[in-house]
mmCIF file of C-alpha atoms and ligand atoms in Angstrom:
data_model
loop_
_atom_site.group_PDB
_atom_site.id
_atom_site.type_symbol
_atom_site.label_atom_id
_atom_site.label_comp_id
_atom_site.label_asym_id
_atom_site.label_seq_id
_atom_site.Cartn_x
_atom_site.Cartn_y
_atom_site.Cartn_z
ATOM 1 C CA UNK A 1 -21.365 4.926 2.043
ATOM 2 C CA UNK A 2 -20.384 7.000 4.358
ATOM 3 C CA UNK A 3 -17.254 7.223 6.680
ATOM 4 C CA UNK A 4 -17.552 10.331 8.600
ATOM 5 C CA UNK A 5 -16.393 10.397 11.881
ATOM 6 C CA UNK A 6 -13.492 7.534 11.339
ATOM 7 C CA UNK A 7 -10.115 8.719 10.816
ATOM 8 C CA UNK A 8 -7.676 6.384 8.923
ATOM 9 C CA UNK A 9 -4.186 6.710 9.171
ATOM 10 C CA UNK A 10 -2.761 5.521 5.615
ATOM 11 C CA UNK A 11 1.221 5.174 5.324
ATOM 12 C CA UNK A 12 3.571 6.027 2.142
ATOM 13 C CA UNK A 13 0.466 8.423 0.813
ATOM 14 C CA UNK A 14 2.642 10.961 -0.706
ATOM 15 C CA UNK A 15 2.584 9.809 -3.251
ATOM 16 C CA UNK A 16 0.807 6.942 -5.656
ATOM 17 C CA UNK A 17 -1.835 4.541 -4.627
ATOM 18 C CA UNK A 18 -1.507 5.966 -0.479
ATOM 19 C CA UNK A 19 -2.502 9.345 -2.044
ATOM 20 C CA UNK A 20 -4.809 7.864 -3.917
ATOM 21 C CA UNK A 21 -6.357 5.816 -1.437
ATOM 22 C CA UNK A 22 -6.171 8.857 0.838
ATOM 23 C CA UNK A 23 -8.368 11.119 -1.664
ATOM 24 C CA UNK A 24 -11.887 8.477 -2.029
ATOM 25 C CA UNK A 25 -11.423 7.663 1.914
ATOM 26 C CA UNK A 26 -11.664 11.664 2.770
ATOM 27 C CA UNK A 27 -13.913 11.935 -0.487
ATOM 28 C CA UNK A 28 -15.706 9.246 1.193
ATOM 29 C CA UNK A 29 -16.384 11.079 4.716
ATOM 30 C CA UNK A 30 -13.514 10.292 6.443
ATOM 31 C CA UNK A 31 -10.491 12.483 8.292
ATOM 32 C CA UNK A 32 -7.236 10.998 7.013
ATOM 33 C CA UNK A 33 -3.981 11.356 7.767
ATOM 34 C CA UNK A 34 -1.474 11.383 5.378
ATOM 35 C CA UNK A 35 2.237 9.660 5.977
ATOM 36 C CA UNK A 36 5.859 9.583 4.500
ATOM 37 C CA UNK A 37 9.709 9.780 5.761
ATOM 38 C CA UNK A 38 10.167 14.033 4.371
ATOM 39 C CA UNK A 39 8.359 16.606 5.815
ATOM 40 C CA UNK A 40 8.309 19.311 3.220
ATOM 41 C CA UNK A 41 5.683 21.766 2.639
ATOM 42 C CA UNK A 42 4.299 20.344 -0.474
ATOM 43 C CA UNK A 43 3.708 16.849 1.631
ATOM 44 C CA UNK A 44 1.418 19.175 4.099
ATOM 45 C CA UNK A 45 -0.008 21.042 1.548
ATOM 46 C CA UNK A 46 -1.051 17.208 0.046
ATOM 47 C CA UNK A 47 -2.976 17.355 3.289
ATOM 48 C CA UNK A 48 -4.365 21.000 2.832
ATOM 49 C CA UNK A 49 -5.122 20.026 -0.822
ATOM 50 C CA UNK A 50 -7.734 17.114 0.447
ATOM 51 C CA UNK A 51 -9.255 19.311 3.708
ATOM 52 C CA UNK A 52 -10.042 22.158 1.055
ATOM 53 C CA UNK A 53 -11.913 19.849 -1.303
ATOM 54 C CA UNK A 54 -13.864 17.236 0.675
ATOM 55 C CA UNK A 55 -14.197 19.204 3.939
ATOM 56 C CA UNK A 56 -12.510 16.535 6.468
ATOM 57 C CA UNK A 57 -9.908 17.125 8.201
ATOM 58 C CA UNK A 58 -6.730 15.806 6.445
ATOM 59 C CA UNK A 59 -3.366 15.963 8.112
ATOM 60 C CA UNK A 60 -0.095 15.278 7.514
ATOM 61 C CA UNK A 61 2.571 13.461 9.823
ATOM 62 C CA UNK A 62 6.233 12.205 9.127
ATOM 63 C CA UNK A 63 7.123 9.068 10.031
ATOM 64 C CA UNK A 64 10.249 6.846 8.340
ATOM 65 C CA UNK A 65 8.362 3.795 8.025
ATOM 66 C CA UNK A 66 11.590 1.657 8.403
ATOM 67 C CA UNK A 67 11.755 2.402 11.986
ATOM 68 C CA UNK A 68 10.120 0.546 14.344
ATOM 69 C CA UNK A 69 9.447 3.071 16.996
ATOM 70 C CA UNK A 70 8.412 5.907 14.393
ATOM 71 C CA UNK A 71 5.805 3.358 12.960
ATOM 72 C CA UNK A 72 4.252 3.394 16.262
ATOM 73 C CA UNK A 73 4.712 7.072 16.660
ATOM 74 C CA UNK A 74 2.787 7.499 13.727
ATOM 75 C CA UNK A 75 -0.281 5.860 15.136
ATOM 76 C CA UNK A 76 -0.074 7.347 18.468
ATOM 77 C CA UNK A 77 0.587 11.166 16.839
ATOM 78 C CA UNK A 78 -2.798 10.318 14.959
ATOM 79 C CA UNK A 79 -4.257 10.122 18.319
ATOM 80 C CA UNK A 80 -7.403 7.983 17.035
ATOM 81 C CA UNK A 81 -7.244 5.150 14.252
ATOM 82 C CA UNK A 82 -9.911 3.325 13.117
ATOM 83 C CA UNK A 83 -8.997 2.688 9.534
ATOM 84 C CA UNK A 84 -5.420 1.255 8.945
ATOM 85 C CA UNK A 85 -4.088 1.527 5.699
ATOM 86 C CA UNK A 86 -0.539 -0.295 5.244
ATOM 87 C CA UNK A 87 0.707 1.331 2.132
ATOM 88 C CA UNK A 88 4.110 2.309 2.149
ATOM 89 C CA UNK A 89 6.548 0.287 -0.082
ATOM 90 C CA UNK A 90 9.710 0.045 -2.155
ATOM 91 C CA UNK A 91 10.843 -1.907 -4.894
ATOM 92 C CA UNK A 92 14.583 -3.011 -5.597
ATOM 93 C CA UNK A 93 15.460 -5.771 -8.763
ATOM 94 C CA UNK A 94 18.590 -8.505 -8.792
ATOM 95 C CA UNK A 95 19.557 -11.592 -8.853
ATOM 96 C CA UNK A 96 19.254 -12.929 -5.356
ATOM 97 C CA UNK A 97 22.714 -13.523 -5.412
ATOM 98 C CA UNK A 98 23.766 -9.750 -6.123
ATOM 99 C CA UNK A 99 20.816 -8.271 -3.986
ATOM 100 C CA UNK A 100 22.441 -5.909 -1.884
ATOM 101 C CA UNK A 101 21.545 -6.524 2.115
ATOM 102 C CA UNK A 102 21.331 -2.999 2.823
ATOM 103 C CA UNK A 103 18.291 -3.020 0.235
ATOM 104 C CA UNK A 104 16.942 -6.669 1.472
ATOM 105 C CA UNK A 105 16.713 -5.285 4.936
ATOM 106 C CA UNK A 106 15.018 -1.955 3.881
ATOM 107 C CA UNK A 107 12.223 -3.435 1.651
ATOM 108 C CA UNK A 108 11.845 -6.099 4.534
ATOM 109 C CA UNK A 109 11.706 -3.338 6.947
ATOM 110 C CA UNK A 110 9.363 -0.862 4.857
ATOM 111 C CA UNK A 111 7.250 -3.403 3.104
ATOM 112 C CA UNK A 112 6.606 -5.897 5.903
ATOM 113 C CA UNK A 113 7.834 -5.159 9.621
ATOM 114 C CA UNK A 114 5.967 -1.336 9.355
ATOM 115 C CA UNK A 115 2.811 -3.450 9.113
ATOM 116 C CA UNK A 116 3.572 -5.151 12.518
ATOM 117 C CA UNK A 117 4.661 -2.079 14.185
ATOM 118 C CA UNK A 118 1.343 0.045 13.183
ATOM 119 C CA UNK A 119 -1.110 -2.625 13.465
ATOM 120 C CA UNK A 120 0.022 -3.628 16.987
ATOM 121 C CA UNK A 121 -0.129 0.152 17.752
ATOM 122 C CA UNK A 122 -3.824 0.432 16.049
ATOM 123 C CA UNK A 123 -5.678 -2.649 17.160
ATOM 124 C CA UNK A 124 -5.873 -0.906 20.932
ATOM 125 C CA UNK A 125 -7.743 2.209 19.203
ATOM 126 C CA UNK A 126 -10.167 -0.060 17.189
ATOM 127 C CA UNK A 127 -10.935 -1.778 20.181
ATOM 128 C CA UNK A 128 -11.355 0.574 22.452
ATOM 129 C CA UNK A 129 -13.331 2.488 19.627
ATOM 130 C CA UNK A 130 -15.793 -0.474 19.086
ATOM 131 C CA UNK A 131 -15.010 -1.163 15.474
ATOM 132 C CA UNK A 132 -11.801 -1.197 12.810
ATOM 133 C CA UNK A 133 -9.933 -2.265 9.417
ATOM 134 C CA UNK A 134 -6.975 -3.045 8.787
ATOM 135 C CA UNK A 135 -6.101 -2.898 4.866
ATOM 136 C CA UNK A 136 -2.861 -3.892 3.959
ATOM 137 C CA UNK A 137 -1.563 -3.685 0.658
ATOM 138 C CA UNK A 138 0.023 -6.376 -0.435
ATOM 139 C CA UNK A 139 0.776 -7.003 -4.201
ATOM 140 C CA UNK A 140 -0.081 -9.880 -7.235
ATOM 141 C CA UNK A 141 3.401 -10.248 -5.585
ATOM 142 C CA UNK A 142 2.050 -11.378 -2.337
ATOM 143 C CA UNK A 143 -0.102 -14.308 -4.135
ATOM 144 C CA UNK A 144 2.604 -15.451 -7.054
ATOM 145 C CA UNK A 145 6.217 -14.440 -7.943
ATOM 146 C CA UNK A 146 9.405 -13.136 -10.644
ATOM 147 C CA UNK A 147 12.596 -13.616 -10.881
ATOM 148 C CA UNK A 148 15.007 -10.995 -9.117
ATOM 149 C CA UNK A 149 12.187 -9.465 -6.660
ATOM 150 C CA UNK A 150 13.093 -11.986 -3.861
ATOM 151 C CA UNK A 151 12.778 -9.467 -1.320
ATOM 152 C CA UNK A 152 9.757 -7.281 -1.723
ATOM 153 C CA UNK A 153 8.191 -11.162 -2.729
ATOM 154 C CA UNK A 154 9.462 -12.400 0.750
ATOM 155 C CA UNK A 155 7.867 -9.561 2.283
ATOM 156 C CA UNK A 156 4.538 -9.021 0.461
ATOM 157 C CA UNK A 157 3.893 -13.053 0.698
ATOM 158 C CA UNK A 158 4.743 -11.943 4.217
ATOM 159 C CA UNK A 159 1.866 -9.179 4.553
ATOM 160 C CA UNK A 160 -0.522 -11.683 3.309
ATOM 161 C CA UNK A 161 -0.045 -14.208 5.826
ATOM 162 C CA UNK A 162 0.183 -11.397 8.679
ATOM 163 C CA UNK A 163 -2.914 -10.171 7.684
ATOM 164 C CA UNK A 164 -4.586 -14.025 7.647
ATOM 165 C CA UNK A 165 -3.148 -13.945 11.191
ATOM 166 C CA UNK A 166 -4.423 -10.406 12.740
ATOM 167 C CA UNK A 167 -8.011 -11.524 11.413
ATOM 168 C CA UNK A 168 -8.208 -14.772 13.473
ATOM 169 C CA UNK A 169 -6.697 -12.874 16.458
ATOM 170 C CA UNK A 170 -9.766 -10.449 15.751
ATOM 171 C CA UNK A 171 -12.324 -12.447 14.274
ATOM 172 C CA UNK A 172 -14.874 -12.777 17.148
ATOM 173 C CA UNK A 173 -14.556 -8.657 17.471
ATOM 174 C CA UNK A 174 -15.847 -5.632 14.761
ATOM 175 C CA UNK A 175 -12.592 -5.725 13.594
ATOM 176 C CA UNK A 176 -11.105 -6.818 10.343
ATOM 177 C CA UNK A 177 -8.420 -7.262 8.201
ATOM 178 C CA UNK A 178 -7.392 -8.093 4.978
ATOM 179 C CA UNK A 179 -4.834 -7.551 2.140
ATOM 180 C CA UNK A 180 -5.720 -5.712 -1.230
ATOM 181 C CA UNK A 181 -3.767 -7.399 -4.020
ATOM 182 C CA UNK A 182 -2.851 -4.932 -7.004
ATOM 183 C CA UNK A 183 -1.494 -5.888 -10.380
ATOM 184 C CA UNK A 184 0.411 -3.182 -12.138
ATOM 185 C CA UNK A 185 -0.533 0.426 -11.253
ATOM 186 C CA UNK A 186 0.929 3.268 -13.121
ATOM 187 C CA UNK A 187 2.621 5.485 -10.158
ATOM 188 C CA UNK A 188 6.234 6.484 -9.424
ATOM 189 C CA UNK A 189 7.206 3.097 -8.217
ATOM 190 C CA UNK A 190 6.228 1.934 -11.680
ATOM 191 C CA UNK A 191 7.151 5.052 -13.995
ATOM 192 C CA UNK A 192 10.913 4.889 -12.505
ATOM 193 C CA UNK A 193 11.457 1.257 -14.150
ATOM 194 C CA UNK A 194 10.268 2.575 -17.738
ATOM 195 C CA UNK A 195 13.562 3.956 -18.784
ATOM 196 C CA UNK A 196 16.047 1.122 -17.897
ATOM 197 C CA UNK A 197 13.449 -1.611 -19.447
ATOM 198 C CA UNK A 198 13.221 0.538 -22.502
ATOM 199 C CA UNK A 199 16.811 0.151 -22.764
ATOM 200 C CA UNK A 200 17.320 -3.131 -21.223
ATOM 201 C CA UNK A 201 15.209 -4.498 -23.767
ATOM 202 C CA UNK A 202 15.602 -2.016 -26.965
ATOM 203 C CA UNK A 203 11.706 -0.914 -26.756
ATOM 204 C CA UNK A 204 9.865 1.874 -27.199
ATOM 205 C CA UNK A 205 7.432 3.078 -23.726
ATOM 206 C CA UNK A 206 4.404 1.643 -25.472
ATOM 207 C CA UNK A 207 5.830 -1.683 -25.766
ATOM 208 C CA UNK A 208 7.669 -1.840 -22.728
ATOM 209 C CA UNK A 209 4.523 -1.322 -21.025
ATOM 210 C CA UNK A 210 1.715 -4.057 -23.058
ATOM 211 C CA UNK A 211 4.928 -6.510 -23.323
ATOM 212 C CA UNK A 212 7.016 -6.414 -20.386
ATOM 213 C CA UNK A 213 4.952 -4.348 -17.545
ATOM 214 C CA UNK A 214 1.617 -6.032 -18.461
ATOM 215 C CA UNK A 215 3.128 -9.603 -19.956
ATOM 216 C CA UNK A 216 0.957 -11.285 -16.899
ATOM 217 C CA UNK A 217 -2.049 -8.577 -16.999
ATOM 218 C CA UNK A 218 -4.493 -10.292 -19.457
ATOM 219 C CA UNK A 219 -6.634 -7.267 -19.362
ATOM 220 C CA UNK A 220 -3.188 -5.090 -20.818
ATOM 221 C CA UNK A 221 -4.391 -2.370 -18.522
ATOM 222 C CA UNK A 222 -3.410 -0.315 -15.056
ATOM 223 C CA UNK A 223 -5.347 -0.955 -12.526
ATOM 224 C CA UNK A 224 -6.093 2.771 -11.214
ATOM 225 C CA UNK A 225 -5.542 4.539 -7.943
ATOM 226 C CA UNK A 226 -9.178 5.141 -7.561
ATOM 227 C CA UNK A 227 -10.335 1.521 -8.226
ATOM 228 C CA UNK A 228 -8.123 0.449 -5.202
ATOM 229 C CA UNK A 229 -9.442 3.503 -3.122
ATOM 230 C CA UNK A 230 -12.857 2.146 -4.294
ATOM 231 C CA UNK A 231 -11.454 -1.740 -3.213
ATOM 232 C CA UNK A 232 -10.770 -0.136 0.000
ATOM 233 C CA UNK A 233 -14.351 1.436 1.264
ATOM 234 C CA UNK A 234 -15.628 -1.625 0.516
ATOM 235 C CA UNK A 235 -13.772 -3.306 2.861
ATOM 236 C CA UNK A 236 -14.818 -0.253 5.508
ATOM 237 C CA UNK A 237 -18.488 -1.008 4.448
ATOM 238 C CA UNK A 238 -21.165 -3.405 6.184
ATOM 239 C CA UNK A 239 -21.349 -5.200 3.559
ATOM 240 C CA UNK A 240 -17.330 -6.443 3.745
ATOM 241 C CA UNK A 241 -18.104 -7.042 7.947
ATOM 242 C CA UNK A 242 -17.560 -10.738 7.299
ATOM 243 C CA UNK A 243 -14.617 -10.187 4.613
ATOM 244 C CA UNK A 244 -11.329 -11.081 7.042
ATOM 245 C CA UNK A 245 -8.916 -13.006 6.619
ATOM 246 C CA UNK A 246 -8.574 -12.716 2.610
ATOM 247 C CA UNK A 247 -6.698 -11.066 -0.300
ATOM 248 C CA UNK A 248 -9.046 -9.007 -3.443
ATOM 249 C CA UNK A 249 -7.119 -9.326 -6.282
ATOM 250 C CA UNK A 250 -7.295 -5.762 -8.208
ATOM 251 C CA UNK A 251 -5.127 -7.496 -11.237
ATOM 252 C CA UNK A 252 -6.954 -7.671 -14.392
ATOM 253 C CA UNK A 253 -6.401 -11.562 -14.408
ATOM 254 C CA UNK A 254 -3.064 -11.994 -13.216
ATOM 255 C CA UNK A 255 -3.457 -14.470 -10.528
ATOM 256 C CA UNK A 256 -6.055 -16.127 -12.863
ATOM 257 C CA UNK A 257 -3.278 -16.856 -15.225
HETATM 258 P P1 NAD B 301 5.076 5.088 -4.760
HETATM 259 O O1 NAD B 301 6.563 5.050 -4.855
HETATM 260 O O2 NAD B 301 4.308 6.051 -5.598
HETATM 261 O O3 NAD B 301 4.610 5.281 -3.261
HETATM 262 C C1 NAD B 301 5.263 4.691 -2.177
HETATM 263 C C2 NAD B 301 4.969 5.512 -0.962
HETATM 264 O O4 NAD B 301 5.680 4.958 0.139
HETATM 265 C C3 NAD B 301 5.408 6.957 -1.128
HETATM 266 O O5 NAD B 301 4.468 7.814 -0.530
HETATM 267 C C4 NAD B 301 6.728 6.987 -0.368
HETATM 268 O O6 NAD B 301 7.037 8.268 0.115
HETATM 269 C C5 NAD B 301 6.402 6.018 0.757
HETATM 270 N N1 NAD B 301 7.575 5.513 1.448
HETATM 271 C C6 NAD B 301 8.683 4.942 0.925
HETATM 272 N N2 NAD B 301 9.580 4.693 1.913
HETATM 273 C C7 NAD B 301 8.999 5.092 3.073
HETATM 274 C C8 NAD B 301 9.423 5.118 4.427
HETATM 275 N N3 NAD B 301 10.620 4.693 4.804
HETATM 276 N N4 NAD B 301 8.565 5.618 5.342
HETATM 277 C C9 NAD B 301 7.337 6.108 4.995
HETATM 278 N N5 NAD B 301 6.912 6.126 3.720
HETATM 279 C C10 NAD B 301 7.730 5.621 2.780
HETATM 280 O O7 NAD B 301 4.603 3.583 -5.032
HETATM 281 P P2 NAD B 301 3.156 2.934 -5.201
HETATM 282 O O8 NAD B 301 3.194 2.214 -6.485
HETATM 283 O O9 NAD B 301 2.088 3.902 -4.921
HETATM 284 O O10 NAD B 301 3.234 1.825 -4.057
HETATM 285 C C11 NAD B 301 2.414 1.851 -2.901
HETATM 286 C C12 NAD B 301 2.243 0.437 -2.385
HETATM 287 O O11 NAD B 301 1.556 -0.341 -3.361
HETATM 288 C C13 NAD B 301 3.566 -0.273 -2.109
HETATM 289 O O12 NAD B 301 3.456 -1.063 -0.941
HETATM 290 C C14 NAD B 301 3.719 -1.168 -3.330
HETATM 291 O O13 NAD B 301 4.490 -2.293 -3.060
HETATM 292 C C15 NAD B 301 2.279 -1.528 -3.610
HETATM 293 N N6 NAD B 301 2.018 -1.997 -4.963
HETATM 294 C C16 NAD B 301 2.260 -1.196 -6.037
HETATM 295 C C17 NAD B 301 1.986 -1.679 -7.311
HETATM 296 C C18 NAD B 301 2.201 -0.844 -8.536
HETATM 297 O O14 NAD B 301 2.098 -1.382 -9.649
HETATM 298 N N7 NAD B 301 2.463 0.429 -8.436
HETATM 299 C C19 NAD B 301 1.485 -2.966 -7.478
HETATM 300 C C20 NAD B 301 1.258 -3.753 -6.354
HETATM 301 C C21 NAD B 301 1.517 -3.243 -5.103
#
């Protein structure tokens, strides 16, 4: 399908699945704009990067996604928006008792108030544009939960049920939105827990990632980038115009578990 003339504004896409997602909406037609807190040359040349090989017009735009008013600065910079993609995310691990609140607040902040922020600033575009989607993603984390993860759990169970929320306040317009579920994707996010595990546990990388990573991923696979770009203009198609309201697991069986 094809998405030319939409832009979609996708945050944290620097890096990992944004960037990913980023690269098969502009493969798919679309002008994108690309989103993280730095604002160094090789995050606009990212942007240049995705222009040069899919001819649409890919920008770049810092934003620190913890902040309320930069969230909606973000949208508003973009200057249209009719394909919200609420990426941007970090992880911290401990006991709930030992989390640190500077760390609760920042995942809360990052993971699940940005999505507030930039969908209250989008939904004015999409309407006044006549059509939108909102794709959050969420995580298997949003659906189920682990030990030590209480608050990016908190706060992607939290993007879930915002996104149930923005699709009834929507649902009689061409609007939608939904959350994309991943399992386990192999990006930064992922890659920087390797080492301690390894050690934690006394394993090589190989094992660390079919025992520990994938335990609860029957199919012992990543999910890829590209598959949840691919999850993702399917939403923006026709054929996902009555999708709202709902989570796609892109897991290989975790929640089935
Ligand atoms: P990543 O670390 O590669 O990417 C995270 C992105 O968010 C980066 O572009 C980073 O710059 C950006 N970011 C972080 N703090 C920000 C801030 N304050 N303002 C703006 N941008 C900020 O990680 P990823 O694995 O690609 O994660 C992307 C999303 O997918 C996250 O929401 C994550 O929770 C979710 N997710 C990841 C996995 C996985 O296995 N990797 C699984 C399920 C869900």
């Amino acid at each position: 399908m094809s998405l030319k003339g939409k832009t979609a504004v996708i945050t944290g896409s620097n890096s990992g699945i944004g960037l990913g997602i980023a690269r098969e909406l502009a493969r798919a037609g679309a002008d994108v704009v690309l989103n993280s807190f730095t604002d160094t040359e090789a995050d606009h040349a990212l942007a240049a990067a995705i222009s040069k090989e899919t001819g649409t017009t890919a920008r770049y735009i810092k934003a620190d996604m913890s902040k309320g008013t930069e969230c909606r600065d973000l949208i508003a910079q973009a200057g249209r928006c009719d394909i919200l993609v609420n990426n941007a995310g970090i992880q911290f691990v401990a006991p709930i008792d030992e989390f640190p609140v500077d760390k609760w607040d920042a995942i809360i902040a990052i993971n699940m108030t940005s999505v507030f922020h930039t969908t209250a600033a989008a939904l004015p575009m999409m309407r006044a544009a006549g059509w939108g989607r909102v794709v959050n993603i969420a995580s298997a984390h949003g659906l189920t939960a682990s030990p030590f993860k209480a608050a990016y759990i908190a706060a992607k169970h939290g993007v879930v049920g915002m996104s149930k929320t923005v699709a009834l306040e929507t649902a009689e317009e061409p609007i939608t939105c939904n959350a994309i579920c991943p399992g386990y994707v192999l990006t930064p996010l992922v890659e920087e827990q390797i080492p301690n595990t390894m050690k934690e546990y006394g394993m090589e990388r190989e094992e660390v990632i079919r025992n520990v990573l994938l335990a609860r991923q029957p199919s012992k696979e990543f999910a890829t980038t590209e598959q949840l770009g691919g999850t993702t203009i399917f939403l923006c198609s026709d054929a996902a115009a009555q999708i709202t309201g709902t989570t796609i697991s892109v897991d290989g069986g975790w929640t089935a578990l």
